[in-house]
Amino acid sequence: MWAAFSWSLFSLSLSLSLPVSLAATSPTDPPPPPLSLPPPHQEIERGASYLRLRPDRVAMQDATAQMAMLQFISSGLPRVAVPSTFHCDHLIEGSTSPQEDREGGFGAEADMKVGLKKNKEVFDFLSSAGAKYGVGFWKPGSGIIHQIVLENYAFPGGLMIGTDSHTPNAGGLGMVAVGVGGADAVDVMAGLPWELKCPKVIGVRLTGKMSGWTSPKDVICKVAGILTVKGGTGAIVEYFGPGVDEVSCTGMGTICNMGAEIGATTSLFPYNSRMRSYLTATGREGMGALADTFSGILTPDEGARYDEVIEIDLSTLEPHVNGPFTPDLATPISQFADAVKRAGWPAELKAALIGSCTNSSYEDMQRAASVARQALDAGIKSQVPFMITPGSEQIRATIERDGLLEVFDKAGGTVLANACGPCIGQWKRTDVPKGEANSIVTSYNRNFAARNDANPATHAFVTSPEIVTAFALAGDLTFNPLADKLVGANGEEVLLRPPQGDELPPRGFDPGVDTFQPAPEDGSKAPPVAVDPASTRLQLLEPFSAWDGKDLTNAAVLIKAAGKCTTDHISMAGPWLKFRGHLDNISNNMLIGATNAANGKVNAVINVDTGVEAGVPDTARAYKAAGTPWVVVGDENYGEGSSREHAALEPRHLGGRAVIVKSFARIHETNLKKQGMLPLTFIDPADYDKIDSKDRISILGLPPVPGTPLTLRGSRPDGSSYEFPVNHTFNDNQVTWFVAGSALNRMKEVNSTK
Ligand code: MIC
Ligand code: SF4
């Protein structure tokens, strides 16, 4: 594995002025010809040059893997070129109260039964595609992609991509791990170099020592508050300084995981003894020994050059609670009760949820259980539904063996399946009607409106598992566990002691049930992968048409979106996850969460051809049928959040041509380019105000020429018009995707000439 080491990043160090930060160095053993280098002697410029990299591995979760695999199948290639895995985690729904379809049961076992039945077709598809094309298959129940990767595949100095925005979780083990759309994964699985704009490097210098209630989660909650949801865009966030060694390996994973919430390309920690212990505990002693011998190049040089440095003193860092509705609204716990009262957020807590890929380590679970145990001793139980999601079967089995699950159970907790569940809106919640304002608190990472339970009035807050547990016991968000007391069964007041937890299980990990299906050496004998043409869940892809060679003229503005427009607004998850393998069906959710700037409503736009008001997907379909091209106009950080390429495929499928916004989130911008769309940005953000949704838009100067803006011309209904330049970030290679109609079309063109 080390021979395929990420020499690709190493090559950066050749061009960047030394000494370099860790993000720009990685060992090579020995380096193959560095594909990532531009022609000899050309400088690599952070934030500007495109790198062509060779990742060591690809990981895909079930909700994004379907589309990635459908694209891979249509490329006609026989087998993936790099080690790759599927993880069945997003499609299992979690229930927290008795449900009819679960024969009156709820929780892990009941949910798994229903999940397996409901998603059989998709799991069978992934399992058979894995066998045919050489992709390892982690069965439903095995756990959440990032936890499995950390436990099995991540290694210091490696480079991987994953079709999920929280792939950077592996940075906790010193791996450069980047979240991408499915089309990027297809490139890598096809053996092509993977293209990435050379990131800038933001350094976060940690000093001091954490204690008491403060945990790694608070580091990233604090960083999110400083950098905001777009502050990490185009950057690797690299942690360094003496405080780094105070954080456990899984804690570093938590910090890197939630770097996705600030839009960072990835986050990374230098190799240290905490990683070494984790490698040993997860059965990778040999890898640890090897990493030791390379430690010099897995740690930053003295005086490394960072583009920006943030200082965090762990000794004074308070626990933080972030939210509601955005992960960068960070409030220290000492000020949180006031913030709740001042903002009028519902103080009564309705549900508390711990676990997920972000926070389900052994240490997390022990610290949460240590809080619950103290409450139990005082006769106090959770005041609200309290859910625990183990990140993997290994974690579940280990915390069961060590008695932690019993503690949670006695405190009134429900253990959910080893899967994403409520984190991705797969939550069969019945206690609060849709539209009713209420508060929930989770140890997850994202809290956009409607994400967990499809209720836009739910105020979701994110914090550490131990603070979530304390809130669950109080049932009230104005409770500060560091200062306020609970009342025990005997009427006596109890002040909770700070949580305790072992970094790693003293008795070692219990692997639990074996849930992995390796890919056979030779897939050619495996049966072909069948997709039923009548299926509502899976649909083979039709290639998009090539560019017609003309400028885009007189396009309608399908929607001018106002404010936050994340991938959850563009292609909602939850109930729509079931259509992730069927482009036409999932397109019925396109932009239904976005707010129309013209009327302040969601999913209500005027068709400018007919004057009829209808839902966004219906209107798009009407334009497509009438041959009217359309564009989307949007605000800042458009496409923030998930890596889901459906947010780009859907507009392309329904006849969209361009998305013109103030700024993009990285993965979404790439996804749009890959599918043959034009992602464009206003050079002057005030130009956003010039466009009215009744105008007709032309984009002149196509195809895009690298480095040269395009021209946007708007024609108003009264016959007047306006013009301004708009930026794009296409490079020469990406222009070929636009011309061919998609990156996949281009790949096929190139393959056919070989
Ligand atoms: C998420 O956390 O938003 C998800 C669900 O894991 C997504 C992937 C998806 O939409 O399938 C992500 O983060 O990329
Ligand atoms: Fe799953 Fe949530 Fe992690 Fe995304 S953030 S991979 S939905 S657990």
Short mmCIF file of C-alpha atoms in Angstrom, two decimals, residues 89-90 143-151 164-172 215-222 224 239 247-262 267 269 278 320 322 327 353-365 367 388-392 395 418-424 441-447 451-452 461-466 468:
data_model
loop_
_atom_site.label_atom_id
_atom_site.label_comp_id
_atom_site.label_asym_id
_atom_site.label_seq_id
_atom_site.Cartn_x
_atom_site.Cartn_y
_atom_site.Cartn_z
CA ASP A 89 -25.26 3.49 5.61
CA HIS A 90 -27.44 6.33 4.34
CA GLY A 143 -21.54 1.24 9.97
CA ILE A 144 -20.98 4.70 8.58
CA ILE A 145 -18.50 5.15 5.76
CA HIS A 146 -16.07 7.50 7.54
CA GLN A 147 -15.88 5.42 10.68
CA ILE A 148 -15.19 2.27 8.64
CA VAL A 149 -12.52 4.07 6.65
CA LEU A 150 -10.84 5.29 9.85
CA GLU A 151 -10.92 1.83 11.37
CA ASP A 164 -19.31 12.20 0.63
CA SER A 165 -18.38 15.60 1.97
CA HIS A 166 -17.24 14.26 5.35
CA THR A 167 -14.51 12.10 3.81
CA PRO A 168 -11.91 14.42 5.47
CA ASN A 169 -12.66 12.51 8.68
CA ALA A 170 -9.61 10.40 7.75
CA GLY A 171 -7.42 13.48 8.33
CA GLY A 172 -7.57 12.38 11.96
CA SER A 215 -13.75 18.10 23.85
CA PRO A 216 -12.38 17.99 20.28
CA LYS A 217 -15.84 18.90 18.98
CA ASP A 218 -15.41 22.31 20.58
CA VAL A 219 -12.25 22.94 18.56
CA ILE A 220 -14.12 22.60 15.29
CA CYS A 221 -17.24 24.37 16.57
CA LYS A 222 -14.98 27.28 17.48
CA ALA A 224 -16.48 27.13 12.31
CA TYR A 239 -3.65 21.68 12.64
CA VAL A 247 -6.20 15.33 21.10
CA SER A 248 -7.00 11.64 20.61
CA CYS A 249 -6.86 10.18 17.10
CA THR A 250 -10.63 9.84 16.90
CA GLY A 251 -10.95 13.36 18.31
CA MET A 252 -8.78 14.58 15.46
CA GLY A 253 -11.15 12.67 13.18
CA THR A 254 -14.08 14.64 14.60
CA ILE A 255 -12.29 17.93 13.98
CA CYS A 256 -11.39 16.99 10.40
CA ASN A 257 -14.85 15.57 9.73
CA MET A 258 -16.62 18.80 10.51
CA GLY A 259 -14.12 20.82 8.49
CA ALA A 260 -16.67 20.10 5.73
CA GLU A 261 -18.92 22.60 7.47
CA ILE A 262 -16.53 25.44 6.68
CA SER A 267 -8.42 19.03 7.14
CA PHE A 269 -3.31 16.51 11.50
CA TYR A 278 -5.06 4.01 17.19
CA HIS A 320 -19.62 25.25 22.30
CA ASN A 322 -23.58 25.69 17.28
CA PRO A 327 -23.17 25.10 11.77
CA LEU A 353 -29.13 12.45 19.48
CA ILE A 354 -25.52 11.28 19.79
CA GLY A 355 -23.22 9.38 17.47
CA SER A 356 -22.98 9.68 13.65
CA CYS A 357 -19.78 9.65 11.63
CA THR A 358 -18.65 12.77 13.47
CA ASN A 359 -18.80 11.66 17.07
CA SER A 360 -19.15 7.98 17.73
CA SER A 361 -15.72 6.94 18.91
CA TYR A 362 -15.17 4.79 21.95
CA GLU A 363 -13.99 7.90 23.79
CA ASP A 364 -17.11 9.85 22.79
CA MET A 365 -19.39 7.07 23.94
CA ARG A 367 -17.69 10.34 28.00
CA ILE A 388 -27.49 6.71 20.15
CA THR A 389 -26.02 5.93 16.73
CA PRO A 390 -22.89 3.78 16.87
CA GLY A 391 -20.63 4.69 13.93
CA SER A 392 -19.69 1.10 13.19
CA ILE A 395 -18.00 0.39 18.05
CA ASN A 418 -25.14 1.50 12.74
CA ALA A 419 -26.08 3.91 9.97
CA CYS A 420 -26.65 7.60 9.25
CA GLY A 421 -30.34 7.57 10.25
CA PRO A 422 -31.60 10.94 11.57
CA CYS A 423 -28.35 12.66 10.63
CA ILE A 424 -29.41 12.54 7.00
CA VAL A 441 -29.64 18.82 19.96
CA THR A 442 -27.25 16.43 18.25
CA SER A 443 -23.58 15.51 18.16
CA TYR A 444 -23.80 15.45 14.35
CA ASN A 445 -22.20 18.02 12.08
CA ARG A 446 -24.90 19.65 9.95
CA ASN A 447 -28.02 21.47 11.05
CA ARG A 451 -32.21 18.33 7.54
CA ASN A 452 -32.93 15.85 10.33
CA PHE A 461 -28.07 22.52 17.52
CA VAL A 462 -24.78 20.64 17.30
CA THR A 463 -22.40 20.06 20.18
CA SER A 464 -20.33 17.28 21.77
CA PRO A 465 -21.95 13.96 22.78
CA GLU A 466 -21.34 14.68 26.47
CA VAL A 468 -25.95 16.50 24.31
#
